[in-house]
Amino acid sequence: MSRTLVAVAAEASTCTRCRLAESRTQVVFGVGNSDADLLFIGEAPGFHEDKQGEPFVGAAGQLLTRMLGEIGLGREDVYITNVLRCRPPGNRDPLPDEIESCTPWLIETISIVQPLVVVTLGNFATKFVLNTQRGITSMRGSVYDWHGRKVIPTFHPAAILHGGGERSRQFVDLHDDFALIRVTLDAAAQPSPGPAGGPEGPAAPSGTGPPLPERVGDEQLELF
């Protein structure tokens, strides 16, 4: 039987699997609805997240909350987490062994929540989840199949804020991506047609997803 997110988060709160345990203030596990159809994955906690113990609580988090509201959702309706659960010193990029150590927490989170749609925020989360070297600019705007669910890459809210905010072209693209999230989520929630082929809901836009990540073993894939 699958554990609860509360139990997993409690275990993760004392994690010492990598060097980040030495410099963090606290583990930032995730926040939101444990039965959400929509799950967001960012890169790693920042300064404010490390202090408060919740992902996306600074200015980038406020933008994420605003964008959710524009498609009729609140933070309480979705689940928000990161590839890493601890803040890298100085907000540097995660290191490979830190990612490897933290990946089981992400796998178990997804296996418990069982979202229909996963949104990767920014270059790092997108490359990690979809096992690709393509940048976010070329990946966004499409829907990718991944372990029986849909993945939609979009810009990290912090990149929008640092790149001109509402005056930037990326901000327009972010709006488009959230509209795509709404359409894809609604389509994924439609009941499947019966054996005889009943009526179907609107089809979600689709892209060609890259191969499944090699770093996830067969026993881990079963969790999804």
Coordinates of C-alpha atoms in Angstrom, one line a residue:
M1 CA 0.0 0.0 0.0
S2 CA 1.3 3.4 -0.9
R3 CA 2.3 5.7 1.9
T4 CA 0.7 9.1 2.5
L5 CA 2.5 12.3 1.5
V6 CA 2.5 13.3 5.2
A7 CA 4.5 10.2 6.0
V8 CA 6.9 10.6 3.1
A9 CA 7.4 14.3 4.0
A10 CA 8.1 13.4 7.6
E11 CA 10.8 11.0 6.6
A12 CA 12.3 13.4 4.1
S13 CA 12.5 16.1 6.8
T14 CA 15.5 14.4 8.3
C15 CA 17.1 13.3 5.0
T16 CA 20.9 13.3 4.9
R17 CA 21.4 11.5 1.5
C18 CA 23.5 14.4 0.1
R19 CA 25.6 17.3 1.1
L20 CA 22.7 19.8 0.9
A21 CA 21.6 18.5 4.4
E22 CA 24.6 20.4 5.8
S23 CA 23.6 23.8 4.5
R24 CA 19.8 23.8 4.4
T25 CA 17.5 25.5 6.9
Q26 CA 14.8 22.8 6.3
V27 CA 13.6 20.4 3.7
V28 CA 11.1 21.9 1.4
F29 CA 9.0 18.9 0.4
G30 CA 5.9 20.2 -1.4
V31 CA 2.6 21.8 -0.9
G32 CA -1.0 21.4 -2.1
N33 CA -3.6 18.8 -2.8
S34 CA -2.4 15.3 -2.3
D35 CA -5.0 14.1 -4.8
A36 CA -4.4 16.8 -7.4
D37 CA -4.9 16.2 -11.1
L38 CA -2.2 18.9 -11.8
L39 CA 1.3 18.8 -10.4
F40 CA 4.0 21.4 -10.9
I41 CA 7.8 20.6 -10.7
G42 CA 10.3 23.4 -10.3
E43 CA 14.1 23.2 -9.9
A44 CA 15.0 23.7 -6.2
P45 CA 14.0 25.8 -3.2
G46 CA 15.3 29.4 -3.1
F47 CA 16.1 31.6 -0.1
H48 CA 12.5 32.3 0.9
E49 CA 11.5 28.7 0.4
D50 CA 14.3 27.4 2.5
K51 CA 13.3 29.8 5.4
Q52 CA 9.5 29.1 5.2
G53 CA 9.6 25.4 4.2
E54 CA 7.2 25.8 1.3
P55 CA 7.9 25.9 -2.5
F56 CA 7.2 29.0 -4.5
V57 CA 6.5 31.5 -1.8
G58 CA 8.5 34.5 -3.1
A59 CA 7.7 36.8 -6.1
A60 CA 7.9 33.8 -8.5
G61 CA 5.3 32.0 -6.3
Q62 CA 3.0 35.0 -6.4
L63 CA 3.2 34.9 -10.2
L64 CA 2.4 31.2 -10.3
T65 CA -0.6 31.8 -8.0
R66 CA -1.8 34.5 -10.3
M67 CA -1.5 32.3 -13.4
L68 CA -3.4 29.5 -11.6
G69 CA -6.2 31.9 -10.8
E70 CA -6.5 32.9 -14.4
I71 CA -7.4 29.3 -15.3
G72 CA -9.7 28.9 -12.4
L73 CA -7.4 27.1 -10.0
G74 CA -5.9 27.9 -6.6
R75 CA -2.8 26.6 -5.0
E76 CA -5.0 24.3 -2.9
D77 CA -6.2 22.6 -6.1
V78 CA -2.8 21.5 -7.3
Y79 CA 0.4 20.0 -5.9
I80 CA 3.7 22.0 -6.2
T81 CA 7.2 20.5 -5.6
N82 CA 10.7 20.6 -7.0
V83 CA 13.4 18.3 -8.4
L84 CA 15.4 19.0 -5.2
R85 CA 14.0 19.3 -1.8
C86 CA 16.8 21.3 -0.3
R87 CA 18.3 24.7 -1.4
P88 CA 21.7 24.5 -3.1
P89 CA 24.0 27.1 -1.6
G90 CA 23.8 30.5 -3.4
N91 CA 21.0 29.0 -5.6
R92 CA 23.6 27.3 -7.7
D93 CA 22.5 24.6 -10.2
P94 CA 21.9 21.1 -8.6
L95 CA 24.8 18.6 -9.0
P96 CA 24.2 15.2 -10.5
D97 CA 24.7 13.3 -7.2
E98 CA 22.3 15.6 -5.5
I99 CA 19.7 14.9 -8.2
E100 CA 20.2 11.2 -7.9
S101 CA 19.8 11.3 -4.1
C102 CA 16.6 13.3 -4.3
T103 CA 14.9 11.6 -7.2
P104 CA 13.3 8.9 -5.1
W105 CA 11.4 11.6 -3.2
L106 CA 10.0 13.0 -6.5
I107 CA 9.1 9.5 -7.7
E108 CA 7.2 8.6 -4.6
T109 CA 5.4 12.0 -4.6
I110 CA 4.2 11.4 -8.2
S111 CA 3.2 7.9 -7.3
I112 CA 1.0 9.1 -4.4
V113 CA -0.5 12.1 -6.1
Q114 CA -1.2 10.4 -9.4
P115 CA -1.6 13.6 -11.4
L116 CA -3.2 13.6 -14.9
V117 CA -1.0 16.5 -16.0
V118 CA 2.6 17.4 -14.9
V119 CA 3.9 20.9 -15.6
T120 CA 7.7 21.4 -15.6
L121 CA 8.7 24.9 -14.8
G122 CA 11.9 26.0 -16.5
N123 CA 14.8 24.5 -18.3
F124 CA 16.1 22.4 -15.5
A125 CA 12.9 20.6 -14.5
T126 CA 12.0 20.1 -18.2
K127 CA 15.4 18.5 -19.1
F128 CA 15.3 16.3 -16.1
V129 CA 11.8 15.0 -16.4
L130 CA 11.7 14.5 -20.2
N131 CA 15.3 13.4 -20.4
T132 CA 16.1 16.0 -23.1
Q133 CA 18.8 18.5 -23.9
R134 CA 16.4 20.8 -25.8
G135 CA 15.8 24.2 -24.2
I136 CA 12.6 25.4 -22.7
T137 CA 11.9 27.8 -25.6
S138 CA 11.7 25.0 -28.1
M139 CA 9.9 22.6 -25.7
R140 CA 7.1 24.8 -24.5
G141 CA 3.8 25.0 -26.3
S142 CA 3.4 21.2 -26.7
V143 CA 2.2 18.3 -24.7
Y144 CA 4.4 15.2 -24.1
D145 CA 3.3 11.7 -23.1
W146 CA 5.2 10.5 -20.0
H147 CA 4.4 7.4 -18.0
G148 CA 0.7 7.5 -19.0
R149 CA 0.2 11.1 -18.2
K150 CA 0.8 14.4 -20.0
V151 CA 3.7 16.8 -19.4
I152 CA 3.6 20.5 -20.4
P153 CA 6.8 22.4 -20.1
T154 CA 6.7 26.2 -19.5
F155 CA 8.9 29.0 -18.3
H156 CA 9.9 29.2 -14.7
P157 CA 8.1 32.2 -13.2
A158 CA 11.4 33.6 -11.9
A159 CA 12.7 33.7 -15.4
I160 CA 9.7 35.8 -16.5
L161 CA 10.3 38.2 -13.6
H162 CA 14.0 38.5 -14.4
G163 CA 13.4 38.8 -18.2
G164 CA 11.1 41.9 -18.3
G165 CA 8.0 40.7 -16.5
E166 CA 4.7 41.5 -18.1
R167 CA 6.4 43.5 -20.9
S168 CA 8.3 40.4 -22.2
R169 CA 7.3 38.0 -25.0
Q170 CA 7.8 35.2 -22.5
F171 CA 5.0 36.5 -20.4
V172 CA 2.6 36.2 -23.4
D173 CA 3.9 32.6 -23.9
L174 CA 3.3 31.8 -20.3
H175 CA -0.3 32.9 -20.7
D176 CA -0.6 30.6 -23.7
D177 CA 0.9 27.7 -21.8
F178 CA -1.5 28.1 -19.0
A179 CA -4.4 28.1 -21.4
L180 CA -2.9 24.9 -22.8
I181 CA -2.7 23.5 -19.3
R182 CA -6.4 24.2 -18.8
V183 CA -7.4 22.5 -22.1
T184 CA -5.2 19.5 -21.5
L185 CA -6.4 19.1 -17.9
D186 CA -10.1 19.2 -19.0
A187 CA -9.4 16.7 -21.8
A188 CA -7.5 14.3 -19.5
A189 CA -10.4 14.4 -17.0
Q190 CA -12.9 13.2 -19.6
P191 CA -14.0 9.6 -19.2
S192 CA -12.5 7.1 -21.6
P193 CA -14.8 5.8 -24.3
G194 CA -16.4 2.4 -23.8
P195 CA -15.4 -0.8 -25.7
A196 CA -17.8 0.1 -28.5
G197 CA -16.2 3.5 -28.9
G198 CA -18.5 6.1 -27.2
P199 CA -18.3 9.8 -27.5
E200 CA -14.9 11.4 -26.5
G201 CA -14.1 14.7 -25.1
P202 CA -11.9 17.2 -26.9
A203 CA -8.4 15.9 -27.7
A204 CA -5.5 17.6 -26.0
P205 CA -2.8 19.1 -28.2
S206 CA 0.0 16.6 -28.4
G207 CA 3.8 16.5 -28.9
T208 CA 6.2 13.6 -29.4
G209 CA 7.7 12.8 -26.1
P210 CA 11.3 11.8 -25.7
P211 CA 12.4 8.3 -24.5
L212 CA 11.7 7.5 -20.8
P213 CA 14.5 8.5 -18.5
E214 CA 17.2 5.8 -18.3
R215 CA 18.1 6.8 -14.8
V216 CA 14.7 5.4 -13.5
G217 CA 14.8 1.7 -12.9
D218 CA 12.0 -0.7 -13.7
E219 CA 11.1 -1.0 -10.1
Q220 CA 10.7 2.8 -9.9
L221 CA 8.7 3.0 -13.1
E222 CA 6.1 0.8 -11.5
L223 CA 5.4 3.5 -9.0
F224 CA 4.0 5.7 -11.7

